[in-house]
Tab-separated table of C-alpha atoms in Angstrom:
chain	number	residue	atom	x	y	z
M	27	MET	CA	26.304	-10.892	-33.479
M	28	ASN	CA	28.335	-13.202	-31.225
M	29	LEU	CA	26.507	-11.846	-28.182
M	30	LEU	CA	23.169	-12.465	-29.827
M	31	ARG	CA	24.196	-16.043	-30.659
M	32	ASN	CA	25.182	-16.566	-27.003
M	33	ILE	CA	21.625	-16.022	-25.762
M	34	PRO	CA	20.433	-19.418	-24.439
M	35	PRO	CA	17.369	-21.058	-26.021
M	36	ILE	CA	14.022	-20.797	-24.247
M	37	HIS	CA	13.792	-24.495	-23.370
M	38	GLU	CA	17.145	-24.283	-21.570
M	39	LEU	CA	16.073	-21.179	-19.664
M	40	LEU	CA	12.838	-22.862	-18.617
M	41	ASN	CA	14.817	-25.577	-16.852
M	42	ASP	CA	16.479	-23.088	-14.514
M	43	ASN	CA	15.774	-23.677	-10.810
M	44	LYS	CA	14.784	-20.033	-10.212
M	45	ILE	CA	12.124	-20.163	-12.903
M	46	ALA	CA	10.780	-23.444	-11.550
M	47	ALA	CA	10.580	-21.898	-8.070
M	48	GLU	CA	8.691	-18.865	-9.418
M	49	ILE	CA	6.206	-21.096	-11.242
M	50	GLU	CA	5.518	-22.987	-8.024
M	51	GLN	CA	5.460	-19.954	-5.698
M	52	HIS	CA	3.179	-17.777	-7.850
M	53	ASN	CA	1.114	-20.653	-9.273
M	54	ILE	CA	1.564	-19.588	-12.876
M	55	SER	CA	1.317	-21.791	-15.939
M	56	TYR	CA	4.179	-23.083	-18.074
M	57	GLU	CA	2.944	-20.891	-20.947
M	58	GLU	CA	2.975	-17.754	-18.768
M	59	ALA	CA	6.545	-18.461	-17.689
M	60	LYS	CA	7.538	-19.116	-21.297
M	61	GLN	CA	6.017	-15.792	-22.413
M	62	SER	CA	7.861	-13.925	-19.649
M	63	LEU	CA	11.133	-15.526	-20.712
M	64	GLN	CA	10.529	-14.603	-24.339
M	65	ASP	CA	9.874	-10.987	-23.318
M	66	SER	CA	13.085	-10.924	-21.277
M	67	VAL	CA	15.105	-12.411	-24.132
M	68	GLN	CA	13.732	-9.806	-26.505
M	69	SER	CA	14.641	-6.941	-24.139
M	70	VAL	CA	18.196	-8.292	-23.801
M	71	ARG	CA	18.459	-8.565	-27.608
M	72	ASP	CA	17.342	-4.940	-27.938
M	73	GLU	CA	19.901	-3.773	-25.390
M	74	ILE	CA	22.705	-5.709	-27.084
M	75	ARG	CA	21.844	-3.942	-30.333
M	76	ASN	CA	21.993	-0.640	-28.411
M	77	GLY	CA	25.531	-1.354	-27.260
M	78	GLU	CA	25.020	-2.956	-23.851
M	79	PHE	CA	26.565	-6.218	-22.557
M	80	LEU	CA	29.702	-5.634	-24.652
M	81	ASN	CA	31.978	-7.437	-22.188
M	82	SER	CA	29.425	-9.963	-20.989
M	83	SER	CA	29.826	-13.716	-20.916
M	84	VAL	CA	27.224	-16.349	-21.733
M	85	GLU	CA	26.678	-16.723	-17.984
M	86	ASP	CA	26.065	-12.953	-17.637
M	87	LEU	CA	23.440	-13.050	-20.371
M	88	PHE	CA	21.815	-16.120	-18.848
M	89	ASN	CA	21.642	-14.538	-15.367
M	90	SER	CA	20.313	-11.262	-16.748
M	91	ILE	CA	17.476	-13.015	-18.589
M	92	ILE	CA	16.596	-15.140	-15.556
M	93	ASP	CA	16.614	-12.140	-13.186
M	94	ARG	CA	14.434	-10.118	-15.529
M	95	THR	CA	11.992	-12.970	-15.896
M	96	VAL	CA	11.737	-13.428	-12.146
M	97	LYS	CA	10.999	-9.700	-11.757
M	98	GLN	CA	8.464	-9.822	-14.568
M	99	ILE	CA	6.646	-12.785	-13.022
M	100	GLU	CA	6.559	-10.996	-9.680
M	101	LEU	CA	5.335	-7.805	-11.356
M	102	HIS	CA	2.326	-9.739	-12.674
M	103	LYS	CA	1.312	-10.224	-9.059
M	104	ILE	CA	1.681	-6.550	-8.136
M	105	HIS	CA	-1.511	-4.634	-7.448
M	106	ASN	CA	-2.652	-2.056	-9.971
M	107	LEU	CA	-2.646	0.509	-7.176
M	108	GLN	CA	0.954	0.481	-6.031
M	109	PRO	CA	3.335	2.844	-4.237
M	110	VAL	CA	5.666	5.089	-6.220
M	111	ILE	CA	8.476	7.471	-5.323
M	112	ASN	CA	7.579	11.072	-6.118
M	113	GLY	CA	10.738	12.810	-7.304
M	114	THR	CA	8.850	15.593	-9.083
M	115	GLY	CA	8.834	18.057	-6.199
M	116	THR	CA	5.076	18.541	-6.619
M	117	ILE	CA	3.807	17.948	-3.100
M	118	LEU	CA	0.145	17.318	-3.935
M	119	HIS	CA	0.574	15.438	-7.188
M	120	THR	CA	-2.964	14.615	-8.349
M	121	ASN	CA	-1.832	11.740	-10.594
M	122	LEU	CA	0.167	10.233	-7.735
M	123	GLY	CA	-2.621	10.271	-5.156
M	124	ARG	CA	-2.204	13.762	-3.690
M	125	ALA	CA	-1.567	13.877	0.067
M	126	ARG	CA	0.476	11.256	1.866
M	127	LEU	CA	-0.985	10.434	5.256
M	128	ALA	CA	0.760	10.982	8.559
M	129	ASN	CA	2.066	7.810	10.193
M	130	GLN	CA	-0.379	8.319	13.055
M	131	ALA	CA	-3.259	8.523	10.579
M	132	ILE	CA	-2.097	5.316	8.872
M	133	ASP	CA	-1.969	3.536	12.234
M	134	HIS	CA	-5.483	4.737	13.062
M	135	VAL	CA	-6.764	3.485	9.688
M	136	VAL	CA	-5.174	0.057	10.182
M	137	ASN	CA	-6.537	-0.199	13.718
M	138	SER	CA	-10.042	0.843	12.662
M	139	ALA	CA	-10.026	-1.568	9.707
M	140	SER	CA	-8.724	-4.490	11.794
M	141	TYR	CA	-11.560	-4.362	14.320
M	142	TYR	CA	-15.242	-3.643	14.412
M	143	SER	CA	-15.577	0.038	15.231
M	144	THR	CA	-17.817	2.761	16.647
M	145	LEU	CA	-18.641	4.082	13.168
M	146	GLU	CA	-22.321	4.400	14.045
M	147	TYR	CA	-22.434	3.199	17.640
M	148	ASP	CA	-22.488	5.183	20.891
M	149	VAL	CA	-20.661	3.195	23.576
M	150	THR	CA	-21.989	5.530	26.276
M	151	THR	CA	-25.649	4.833	25.609
M	152	GLY	CA	-25.296	1.473	23.887
M	153	LYS	CA	-27.481	2.772	21.073
M	154	ARG	CA	-27.043	3.717	17.438
M	155	GLY	CA	-24.764	6.678	16.903
M	156	SER	CA	-24.043	8.944	13.931
M	157	ARG	CA	-20.905	8.960	11.810
M	158	HIS	CA	-21.382	12.721	11.466
M	159	ASP	CA	-20.338	13.060	15.126
M	160	LEU	CA	-16.948	11.365	14.671
M	161	VAL	CA	-14.995	14.435	13.547
M	162	GLU	CA	-17.454	17.330	13.835
M	163	ARG	CA	-15.967	18.632	17.089
M	164	TYR	CA	-12.472	18.739	15.581
M	165	ILE	CA	-13.729	20.689	12.566
M	166	THR	CA	-15.756	23.206	14.567
M	167	ASN	CA	-12.831	23.811	16.927
M	168	LEU	CA	-10.478	24.411	14.012
M	169	THR	CA	-12.834	26.548	11.922
M	170	GLY	CA	-15.101	28.310	14.411
M	171	ALA	CA	-18.127	26.998	12.499
M	172	GLU	CA	-21.291	26.070	14.370
M	173	SER	CA	-21.498	22.662	12.719
M	174	ALA	CA	-19.862	20.497	10.051
M	175	MET	CA	-20.153	17.278	8.084
M	176	VAL	CA	-17.994	15.157	5.767
M	177	VAL	CA	-18.699	13.923	2.220
M	178	ASN	CA	-16.504	12.012	-0.213
M	179	ASN	CA	-14.819	15.021	-1.891
M	180	ASN	CA	-15.240	18.750	-2.409
M	181	ALA	CA	-16.977	18.307	-5.766
M	182	ALA	CA	-19.603	16.264	-3.911
M	183	ALA	CA	-19.828	19.016	-1.302
M	184	VAL	CA	-20.490	21.657	-3.972
M	185	TYR	CA	-23.129	19.473	-5.625
M	186	MET	CA	-24.840	18.718	-2.321
M	187	VAL	CA	-24.999	22.331	-1.145
M	188	LEU	CA	-26.384	23.546	-4.462
M	189	SER	CA	-28.862	20.693	-4.818
M	190	SER	CA	-30.090	21.119	-1.241
M	191	PHE	CA	-30.543	24.878	-1.143
M	192	ALA	CA	-30.708	26.257	-4.707
M	193	LYS	CA	-32.334	23.569	-6.824
M	194	ASN	CA	-34.770	25.153	-9.297
M	195	TYR	CA	-33.630	28.568	-8.121
M	196	GLU	CA	-30.802	30.928	-9.015
M	197	ALA	CA	-27.332	31.193	-7.549
M	198	ILE	CA	-25.263	34.268	-8.377
M	199	VAL	CA	-21.622	33.709	-9.347
M	200	SER	CA	-18.967	36.026	-10.780
M	201	ARG	CA	-17.848	35.176	-14.331
M	202	GLY	CA	-14.245	35.322	-13.179
M	203	GLU	CA	-14.889	32.355	-10.870
M	204	LEU	CA	-16.498	30.009	-13.410
M	205	VAL	CA	-13.344	27.979	-13.866
M	206	GLU	CA	-12.562	24.491	-15.062
M	207	ILE	CA	-10.183	22.528	-12.854
M	208	GLY	CA	-8.655	19.039	-13.019
M	209	GLY	CA	-10.601	16.225	-14.635
M	210	SER	CA	-12.685	18.704	-16.682
M	211	PHE	CA	-14.626	19.676	-13.549
M	212	ARG	CA	-16.497	22.892	-14.363
M	213	VAL	CA	-18.320	24.942	-11.768
M	214	SER	CA	-21.002	25.839	-14.308
M	215	SER	CA	-21.560	22.166	-15.176
M	216	ILE	CA	-21.913	21.020	-11.568
M	217	MET	CA	-24.417	23.810	-10.989
M	218	GLU	CA	-26.416	22.630	-13.969
M	219	GLU	CA	-26.322	19.003	-12.775
M	220	SER	CA	-27.593	20.089	-9.338
M	221	GLY	CA	-30.613	21.787	-10.892
M	222	THR	CA	-29.402	25.226	-9.909
M	223	GLN	CA	-29.848	28.072	-12.364
M	224	LEU	CA	-26.586	29.918	-12.853
M	225	LYS	CA	-26.701	33.717	-12.803
M	226	GLU	CA	-23.418	35.048	-14.187
M	227	ILE	CA	-22.433	38.578	-13.257
M	228	GLY	CA	-19.559	40.963	-13.877
M	229	THR	CA	-16.757	40.373	-16.352
M	230	THR	CA	-13.882	37.919	-16.418
M	231	ASN	CA	-11.499	40.283	-14.640
M	232	LYS	CA	-13.816	42.625	-12.702
M	233	THR	CA	-16.916	42.114	-10.593
M	234	HIS	CA	-18.406	44.800	-8.335
M	235	LEU	CA	-20.890	44.789	-5.462
M	236	PHE	CA	-23.509	46.502	-7.634
M	237	ASP	CA	-23.295	43.526	-10.054
M	238	TYR	CA	-24.495	41.252	-7.260
M	239	GLU	CA	-27.134	43.741	-6.068
M	240	GLN	CA	-28.642	44.166	-9.520
M	241	ALA	CA	-28.843	40.388	-10.086
M	242	ILE	CA	-30.953	39.653	-6.999
M	243	HIS	CA	-34.655	38.960	-7.583
M	244	ASN	CA	-37.426	36.646	-6.373
M	245	ASP	CA	-35.837	33.457	-7.769
M	246	THR	CA	-32.453	34.095	-6.153
M	247	LYS	CA	-31.571	31.713	-3.307
M	248	MET	CA	-27.800	31.919	-3.024
M	249	ILE	CA	-24.712	34.018	-3.549
M	250	MET	CA	-21.771	31.741	-4.286
M	251	LYS	CA	-18.072	32.529	-4.290
M	252	VAL	CA	-15.708	30.020	-5.881
M	253	HIS	CA	-12.002	29.542	-5.281
M	254	THR	CA	-10.343	29.518	-8.705
M	255	SER	CA	-8.034	26.635	-7.802
M	256	ASN	CA	-4.977	26.437	-10.093
M	257	PHE	CA	-6.021	29.525	-12.059
M	258	TYR	CA	-5.391	33.104	-10.999
M	259	MET	CA	-5.466	36.563	-12.538
M	260	SER	CA	-3.268	39.541	-11.818
M	261	GLY	CA	-3.197	43.121	-13.007
M	262	PHE	CA	-6.408	44.966	-13.864
M	263	THR	CA	-8.743	42.926	-11.637
M	264	SER	CA	-11.370	43.554	-9.019
M	265	SER	CA	-13.545	41.330	-6.823
M	266	VAL	CA	-15.913	41.854	-3.920
M	267	ASP	CA	-14.820	41.242	-0.344
M	268	ARG	CA	-16.565	38.283	1.310
M	269	GLU	CA	-17.646	40.460	4.245
M	270	GLU	CA	-19.621	42.655	1.866
M	271	LEU	CA	-21.135	39.625	0.166
M	272	ALA	CA	-22.123	38.076	3.503
M	273	SER	CA	-23.802	41.332	4.507
M	274	LEU	CA	-25.612	41.589	1.167
M	275	ALA	CA	-26.870	38.015	1.437
M	276	GLN	CA	-28.104	38.609	4.969
M	277	ARG	CA	-30.044	41.735	3.957
M	278	HIS	CA	-31.857	39.807	1.233
M	279	ASN	CA	-32.334	36.592	3.252
M	280	LEU	CA	-30.037	34.625	0.910
M	281	ILE	CA	-27.476	31.914	1.660
M	282	TYR	CA	-23.873	32.990	1.180
M	283	TYR	CA	-21.740	29.954	0.298
M	284	GLU	CA	-18.020	29.752	-0.466
M	285	ASP	CA	-16.345	26.876	-2.241
M	286	LEU	CA	-12.845	27.276	-0.786
M	287	GLY	CA	-11.266	24.540	-2.877
M	288	SER	CA	-8.211	23.537	-0.879
M	289	GLY	CA	-9.340	24.779	2.515
M	290	LEU	CA	-6.354	25.992	4.512
M	291	LEU	CA	-6.600	25.243	8.251
M	292	TYR	CA	-2.986	26.017	9.166
M	293	ASP	CA	-1.878	29.610	8.568
M	294	LEU	CA	1.072	29.705	6.139
M	295	SER	CA	1.288	33.495	5.937
M	296	ASP	CA	3.749	33.712	8.835
M	297	GLN	CA	6.222	31.706	6.736
M	298	GLY	CA	5.670	34.042	3.777
M	299	ILE	CA	4.398	31.190	1.619
M	300	THR	CA	0.915	32.475	0.836
M	301	ASP	CA	-1.702	34.945	1.982
M	302	GLU	CA	-4.466	32.414	1.334
M	303	PRO	CA	-7.022	32.892	4.148
M	304	VAL	CA	-7.497	30.136	6.696
M	305	VAL	CA	-10.992	28.680	6.951
M	306	LYS	CA	-11.488	30.107	10.442
M	307	ASP	CA	-11.023	33.664	9.141
M	308	VAL	CA	-13.485	33.043	6.307
M	309	ILE	CA	-16.127	31.723	8.720
M	310	ALA	CA	-15.591	34.775	10.946
M	311	LYS	CA	-16.603	37.065	8.063
M	312	GLY	CA	-20.199	35.866	8.303
M	313	VAL	CA	-20.230	33.161	5.637
M	314	ASP	CA	-23.190	30.789	5.958
M	315	LEU	CA	-21.501	27.725	4.458
M	316	VAL	CA	-18.045	26.774	3.216
M	317	SER	CA	-16.726	23.599	1.658
M	318	PHE	CA	-13.193	22.409	0.975
M	319	SER	CA	-11.048	19.378	0.201
M	320	VAL	CA	-9.399	17.205	2.829
M	321	ASP	CA	-6.663	15.655	0.654
M	322	LYS	CA	-5.037	18.956	-0.303
M	323	LEU	CA	-3.670	21.540	2.128
M	324	LEU	CA	-5.141	19.699	5.101
M	325	GLY	CA	-3.030	16.661	4.154
M	326	GLY	CA	-5.665	14.006	4.826
M	327	PRO	CA	-7.562	11.303	2.875
M	328	GLN	CA	-9.855	12.037	-0.044
M	329	ALA	CA	-12.936	13.708	1.403
M	330	GLY	CA	-14.760	17.017	1.451
M	331	ILE	CA	-15.833	19.077	4.450
M	332	ILE	CA	-18.930	21.278	4.628
M	333	ALA	CA	-18.923	23.675	7.582
M	334	GLY	CA	-21.042	26.616	8.661
M	335	LYS	CA	-24.265	27.515	10.395
M	336	LYS	CA	-26.006	24.723	12.259
M	337	GLU	CA	-29.419	25.168	10.625
M	338	TYR	CA	-27.958	24.511	7.186
M	339	ILE	CA	-25.663	21.655	8.229
M	340	ASP	CA	-28.557	19.953	10.039
M	341	ALA	CA	-30.602	20.143	6.846
M	342	LEU	CA	-27.728	18.651	4.854
M	343	LYS	CA	-27.314	15.765	7.308
M	344	LYS	CA	-30.972	14.840	6.788
M	345	HIS	CA	-30.815	15.127	2.993
M	346	GLN	CA	-30.976	11.910	0.948
M	347	LEU	CA	-27.638	12.797	-0.655
M	348	ALA	CA	-25.930	12.492	2.740
M	349	ARG	CA	-26.093	8.709	2.433
M	350	VAL	CA	-25.052	8.742	-1.225
M	351	LEU	CA	-22.004	10.905	-0.576
M	352	ARG	CA	-20.866	9.638	2.818
M	353	VAL	CA	-17.349	8.318	3.500
M	354	ASP	CA	-16.319	5.029	5.109
M	355	LYS	CA	-14.659	4.208	8.423
M	356	MET	CA	-11.124	4.247	7.003
M	357	ALA	CA	-11.522	7.769	5.615
M	358	TYR	CA	-12.965	8.888	8.956
M	359	ALA	CA	-10.064	7.320	10.831
M	360	ALA	CA	-7.456	9.057	8.656
M	361	LEU	CA	-9.336	12.355	8.820
M	362	GLU	CA	-9.802	12.210	12.605
M	363	GLU	CA	-6.091	11.755	13.226
M	364	THR	CA	-5.108	14.414	10.659
M	365	LEU	CA	-7.473	16.905	12.305
M	366	ARG	CA	-6.156	15.985	15.743
M	367	LEU	CA	-2.565	16.621	14.656
M	368	THR	CA	-3.605	19.981	13.215
M	369	LEU	CA	-5.547	20.949	16.315
M	370	THR	CA	-2.604	20.102	18.595
M	371	ASN	CA	-0.184	21.976	16.308
M	372	GLN	CA	1.736	18.845	15.312
M	373	VAL	CA	1.725	19.804	11.639
M	374	ASP	CA	5.338	18.664	11.276
M	375	GLN	CA	3.880	15.140	11.476
M	376	ILE	CA	1.643	15.759	8.444
M	377	PRO	CA	3.708	15.086	5.282
M	378	THR	CA	1.958	17.712	3.141
M	379	LEU	CA	2.545	20.592	5.551
M	380	ARG	CA	5.985	19.298	6.520
M	381	ASP	CA	7.081	19.276	2.877
M	382	ILE	CA	5.605	22.718	2.210
M	383	LEU	CA	7.430	24.156	5.223
M	384	LYS	CA	10.743	22.344	4.609
M	385	ASP	CA	13.638	24.787	4.321
M	386	SER	CA	15.621	24.684	1.070
M	387	SER	CA	18.935	24.570	2.966
M	388	THR	CA	17.805	21.359	4.672
M	389	ILE	CA	16.950	19.877	1.280
M	390	ARG	CA	20.329	20.976	-0.090
M	391	ASN	CA	22.124	19.156	2.741
M	392	GLU	CA	20.182	15.981	1.934
M	393	VAL	CA	21.244	16.246	-1.708
M	394	MET	CA	24.919	16.676	-0.824
M	395	VAL	CA	24.826	13.663	1.525
M	396	PHE	CA	23.149	11.661	-1.243
M	397	LEU	CA	25.828	12.586	-3.788
M	398	GLU	CA	28.606	11.844	-1.338
M	399	GLY	CA	27.312	8.281	-1.070
M	400	THR	CA	26.710	7.926	-4.816
M	401	LYS	CA	30.063	8.196	-6.566
M	402	ASP	CA	31.741	6.628	-9.593
M	403	LEU	CA	28.580	6.069	-11.603
M	404	ALA	CA	29.964	6.759	-15.085
M	405	PRO	CA	28.406	6.687	-17.670
M	406	LEU	CA	25.739	8.233	-15.414
M	407	ILE	CA	26.436	11.854	-14.489
M	408	LEU	CA	24.867	13.261	-11.307
M	409	GLU	CA	25.092	16.877	-10.223
M	410	PRO	CA	23.317	19.017	-7.629
M	411	ILE	CA	20.954	21.669	-8.922
M	412	GLU	CA	18.699	24.378	-7.533
M	413	MET	CA	15.040	23.764	-8.318
M	414	LYS	CA	11.562	25.162	-7.806
M	415	SER	CA	8.893	22.976	-6.206
M	416	LYS	CA	5.142	23.389	-6.513
M	417	VAL	CA	2.451	22.677	-3.959
M	418	GLY	CA	0.197	21.213	-6.682
M	419	GLY	CA	-3.264	19.707	-6.393
M	420	GLY	CA	-4.906	22.861	-7.736
M	421	THR	CA	-3.700	24.863	-4.734
M	422	LEU	CA	-1.607	28.029	-4.457
M	423	PRO	CA	-0.916	28.253	-8.228
M	424	GLU	CA	1.332	31.283	-7.909
M	425	VAL	CA	3.522	29.779	-5.175
M	426	GLU	CA	6.954	28.341	-6.008
M	427	LEU	CA	9.146	26.922	-3.258
M	428	ASP	CA	12.944	27.090	-3.409
M	429	SER	CA	14.247	23.560	-3.473
M	430	PHE	CA	17.222	21.409	-4.362
M	431	GLY	CA	17.728	18.171	-6.229
M	432	ILE	CA	19.914	16.290	-8.665
M	433	LYS	CA	20.242	16.312	-12.437
M	434	VAL	CA	20.833	12.886	-13.982
M	435	GLN	CA	22.352	12.541	-17.433
M	436	CYS	CA	23.784	9.601	-19.315
M	437	ARG	CA	26.261	9.418	-22.192
M	438	VAL	CA	24.717	6.279	-23.695
M	439	ARG	CA	21.013	6.691	-22.920
M	440	THR	CA	18.430	9.278	-23.898
M	441	THR	CA	16.406	11.141	-21.292
M	442	GLU	CA	13.302	9.220	-22.319
M	443	GLU	CA	15.101	5.901	-21.838
M	444	LEU	CA	16.347	6.982	-18.401
M	445	THR	CA	12.894	7.985	-17.199
M	446	LYS	CA	11.489	4.685	-18.441
M	447	GLN	CA	14.197	2.731	-16.606
M	448	LEU	CA	13.358	4.571	-13.385
M	449	ARG	CA	9.626	4.005	-13.836
M	450	THR	CA	10.184	0.260	-14.170
M	451	CYS	CA	12.026	-0.094	-10.852
M	452	PRO	CA	10.411	-2.382	-8.214
M	453	ILE	CA	9.106	0.833	-6.658
M	454	PRO	CA	8.591	3.111	-9.685
M	455	ILE	CA	10.519	6.394	-9.484
M	456	ILE	CA	8.684	9.348	-11.047
M	457	VAL	CA	10.869	12.305	-12.033
M	458	ARG	CA	10.736	15.653	-13.830
M	459	VAL	CA	12.245	16.293	-17.253
M	460	GLU	CA	13.662	19.755	-17.898
M	461	ASN	CA	16.046	20.873	-20.635
M	462	ASP	CA	16.414	17.269	-21.812
M	463	SER	CA	17.650	16.163	-18.396
M	464	VAL	CA	16.193	13.945	-15.695
M	465	MET	CA	15.582	16.006	-12.562
M	466	VAL	CA	14.859	14.619	-9.095
M	467	ASP	CA	13.504	17.144	-6.581
M	468	PHE	CA	14.321	16.085	-3.014
M	469	ARG	CA	11.538	18.131	-1.398
M	470	THR	CA	9.086	15.253	-1.787
M	471	LEU	CA	11.486	12.436	-0.821
M	472	GLU	CA	11.741	10.568	2.460
M	473	ARG	CA	15.195	9.301	3.465
M	474	HIS	CA	14.306	5.688	2.680
M	475	GLU	CA	13.115	6.808	-0.770
M	476	GLN	CA	16.460	8.500	-1.359
M	477	ASP	CA	18.089	5.147	-0.573
M	478	GLU	CA	15.840	3.452	-3.139
M	479	ILE	CA	16.857	6.002	-5.779
M	480	ARG	CA	20.542	5.477	-4.976
M	481	LYS	CA	20.102	1.723	-5.316
M	482	ALA	CA	18.222	2.123	-8.627
M	483	LEU	CA	20.925	4.377	-10.091
M	484	GLN	CA	23.696	2.006	-9.035
M	485	GLU	CA	21.916	-0.978	-10.594
M	486	LEU	CA	21.293	0.978	-13.779
M	487	ASN	CA	24.928	2.022	-13.890
M	488	ASN	CA	26.111	-1.576	-13.491
M	489	ARG	CA	24.013	-2.606	-16.478
M	490	LEU	CA	25.405	0.207	-18.608
M	491	LYS	CA	29.087	-0.580	-17.957
């Protein structure tokens, strides 16, 4: 009760020089500053009732309220889209923006956005150029496709291919591939929206070549194979090899199209991570068209790539949807540099692939160095722990990567309170919760982010003492 009585009145707090400076710097009203102070006072009251500030003076309480108010005023000026620290170990975290760009890609984006650019201008001829030409050569070199184009994501790619080549006709798809992925995106629904008539064949777990053969008739325009994203089946299953499907489509003058979902351009099988086929191998099997995401296993910006035979890509480039679904100069800049790094085998510069390929022993060493520099944090308890990371983003659902991190516990705070404290840091820290403990996976952390976490834990500890 004495501590609560020691909290200064609002009018006294409003006269502080720091508050006056914040009002002037951020051009906020007196009422806004007053509301921020009232919120800060209330949070300090709540913490006192929870047992904090036991040995604090009136000056400590005053400074705490002022500092919180300053942070709160500054937070009001923070953008809604802001950076966070991903301590979950999920490399392609959909809620956290999926792939981080390579530094070279970021530089190319900034440079392209700072100047006028050759988005649709040919400096050789001095005439209008095509944005389709900006990255096509990179894609065809990496995939072996005859031609390629870019749209704003893979869902758009699926819609465009179906609408362009199978509208008012049938496309044959195995029942086992009619999945729903993130954001309630259903393959069957996008087919319906495109005007394509869905022809389901086989059963959930087994589809045979004769199922496809028997479904073909005069209204059939396409055989479609769909990557099942973050869903997979094991056990009593059977599917048809793409080479057989490509041959069947060719015999009946149909288009064979594969939605590859994530679209792997760099072979991870040598590292024993996955046997997911690379796009180049899929194209080599005789597929007419493929589409895949850019911001997943490629590690680029949000976009979708359609690649395949030139006659079909040329038709897509001329379609009215090409303008509706096109991407801007900044996405092209990030994609161009990401493709260039992949083509020149500099994948260690691409954060997504670098984090996937990171050895667990390297991560363990980072954890031990972190703990060595983060001692005497009672009542916080930190300990190293083995973990399992996920690639995420609807890719490689069966793959778990050995990793290492820290477990954070507190004698005077619940796990929920700890996670909230970390989320309200100047750069929010997002963690995992397992077995009622806060877990921070170091696979997805840069060194400077580890420093931010250390700083946040030390500040939290100081408040709890």
